[in-house]
Amino acid sequence: MTAITTAMVLAAGLGTRMRPITDRLPKPMVEVNGRTLIDVALDRLDAAGVTTAVVNLHAHADLLERHLASRTRPRIVLSDERDALLETGGGIARALPLLGSDPFFVVNADTIWIEGIRPNLPTLAARFDPALMDICLLLAPAVISIGYEGRGDFLMDGEGRLTPRPERLTVPFVYAGAAVVSPGIFRDVPEGAFSLSRLFRRAAEAGRLYGQRMEGVWMHVGTPEAIAEAEEAIARSKD
């Protein structure tokens, strides 16, 4: 498997549940344990061998652009969405010319986890097999994730193939905000805004959506109150 050296970092969301903090800052610049969420994500991508990270901008775009200007690794390329919020799928579709023709990481700029024994992004990259997969998602067990109270996102079979959660059911795994994606899955996507979950469903219907169970603990930092909960979990992990 060729090393994955390019990433799309989704940083354009409004972060409405994180208000009032996001009235003055983009959510990716919220700090947990003294470090901004986006810098944690970019540091992990750098450690996984990513040399170029495409970051999309919308909410508080000028602040985020200035913040990212101080980084040298990975190299930052901006995808400007000041004109229109394109959601996760539309944002990647706009940035495709910047991402190249090889599989790339997709990482939510606000995702955060406590690593286990093996770092998760290199493990996810090693798991991705373009002959079998269009998308491979990093998954966390919902019951042990910090700050998550939903019903899960996916069922996973013994080979790692995923099925999106059927309506009214509770399922074991939640998407942890990181994936490896083949650019071919973006053929025939709609113009403008659409959710990446549309492509998850497309890949699943073709039997080409797979998952990698993460090591460690995923943290859903969706509200101001969740910041303290995440910081407490990080402190416990160092005891």
Short mmCIF file of C-alpha atoms in Angstrom, two decimals, residues 39-133:
data_model
loop_
_atom_site.label_atom_id
_atom_site.label_comp_id
_atom_site.label_asym_id
_atom_site.label_seq_id
_atom_site.Cartn_x
_atom_site.Cartn_y
_atom_site.Cartn_z
CA ASP A 39 -3.55 21.62 15.84
CA VAL A 40 -4.09 18.27 17.54
CA ALA A 41 -5.54 16.92 14.26
CA LEU A 42 -2.74 18.41 12.14
CA ASP A 43 -0.04 17.11 14.49
CA ARG A 44 -1.47 13.60 14.17
CA LEU A 45 -1.59 13.87 10.39
CA ASP A 46 2.02 15.05 10.35
CA ALA A 47 3.07 12.11 12.54
CA ALA A 48 1.20 9.75 10.16
CA GLY A 49 3.29 10.92 7.20
CA VAL A 50 0.94 13.49 5.68
CA THR A 51 2.87 16.23 3.91
CA THR A 52 -0.04 18.31 2.55
CA ALA A 53 -3.27 19.15 4.37
CA VAL A 54 -6.08 20.93 2.54
CA VAL A 55 -8.17 22.89 5.07
CA ASN A 56 -11.52 24.41 4.17
CA LEU A 57 -12.61 27.77 5.61
CA HIS A 58 -15.98 29.38 6.24
CA ALA A 59 -16.89 30.39 9.81
CA HIS A 60 -14.45 32.99 11.21
CA ALA A 61 -12.30 32.25 8.17
CA ASP A 62 -9.85 35.12 8.71
CA LEU A 63 -9.05 34.00 12.27
CA LEU A 64 -8.44 30.41 11.20
CA GLU A 65 -6.35 31.47 8.22
CA ARG A 66 -4.09 33.58 10.44
CA HIS A 67 -3.77 30.76 12.96
CA LEU A 68 -2.76 28.25 10.29
CA ALA A 69 -0.18 30.62 8.79
CA SER A 70 2.20 29.74 11.65
CA ARG A 71 2.33 26.04 10.71
CA THR A 72 5.00 24.55 8.49
CA ARG A 73 4.16 20.83 8.83
CA PRO A 74 2.16 19.57 7.19
CA ARG A 75 2.05 22.11 4.37
CA ILE A 76 -1.33 23.87 4.55
CA VAL A 77 -3.39 24.56 1.43
CA LEU A 78 -6.60 26.52 1.96
CA SER A 79 -9.92 25.77 0.26
CA ASP A 80 -12.00 28.92 0.63
CA GLU A 81 -15.72 28.51 1.28
CA ARG A 82 -16.43 32.05 2.45
CA ASP A 83 -18.98 32.38 -0.38
CA ALA A 84 -21.12 29.40 0.66
CA LEU A 85 -21.18 26.70 3.32
CA LEU A 86 -20.87 23.47 1.34
CA GLU A 87 -21.21 20.88 4.15
CA THR A 88 -18.76 18.02 4.47
CA GLY A 89 -19.25 16.38 1.07
CA GLY A 90 -19.55 19.57 -0.93
CA GLY A 91 -16.46 20.97 0.76
CA ILE A 92 -14.37 17.98 -0.28
CA ALA A 93 -15.82 18.06 -3.81
CA ARG A 94 -14.71 21.69 -4.19
CA ALA A 95 -11.23 20.82 -2.90
CA LEU A 96 -10.71 17.73 -5.12
CA PRO A 97 -8.38 19.54 -7.56
CA LEU A 98 -6.12 20.27 -4.57
CA LEU A 99 -6.19 16.70 -3.27
CA GLY A 100 -4.87 14.78 -6.27
CA SER A 101 -5.84 11.42 -7.69
CA ASP A 102 -4.70 9.11 -4.87
CA PRO A 103 -6.63 8.09 -1.72
CA PHE A 104 -6.48 10.71 1.02
CA PHE A 105 -7.35 11.13 4.67
CA VAL A 106 -10.49 13.04 5.63
CA VAL A 107 -10.34 14.36 9.19
CA ASN A 108 -12.85 16.51 11.07
CA ALA A 109 -10.89 19.45 12.45
CA ASP A 110 -12.68 19.08 15.79
CA THR A 111 -12.23 15.33 16.32
CA ILE A 112 -10.08 14.29 19.26
CA TRP A 113 -9.16 11.01 20.90
CA ILE A 114 -6.75 9.51 23.40
CA GLU A 115 -4.41 7.22 21.51
CA GLY A 116 -4.01 3.56 22.43
CA ILE A 117 -0.85 1.50 21.98
CA ARG A 118 -0.71 2.06 18.21
CA PRO A 119 -1.48 5.46 16.66
CA ASN A 120 -4.78 5.28 14.84
CA LEU A 121 -4.16 7.17 11.60
CA PRO A 122 -1.27 4.97 10.37
CA THR A 123 -3.35 1.90 11.29
CA LEU A 124 -6.29 3.29 9.31
CA ALA A 125 -4.06 3.97 6.30
CA ALA A 126 -2.62 0.44 6.43
CA ARG A 127 -6.15 -1.00 6.58
CA PHE A 128 -7.29 0.77 3.42
CA ASP A 129 -7.35 -1.52 0.38
CA PRO A 130 -8.43 0.32 -2.80
CA ALA A 131 -9.27 -2.98 -4.51
CA LEU A 132 -11.99 -3.63 -1.90
CA MET A 133 -12.87 -0.23 -0.51
#
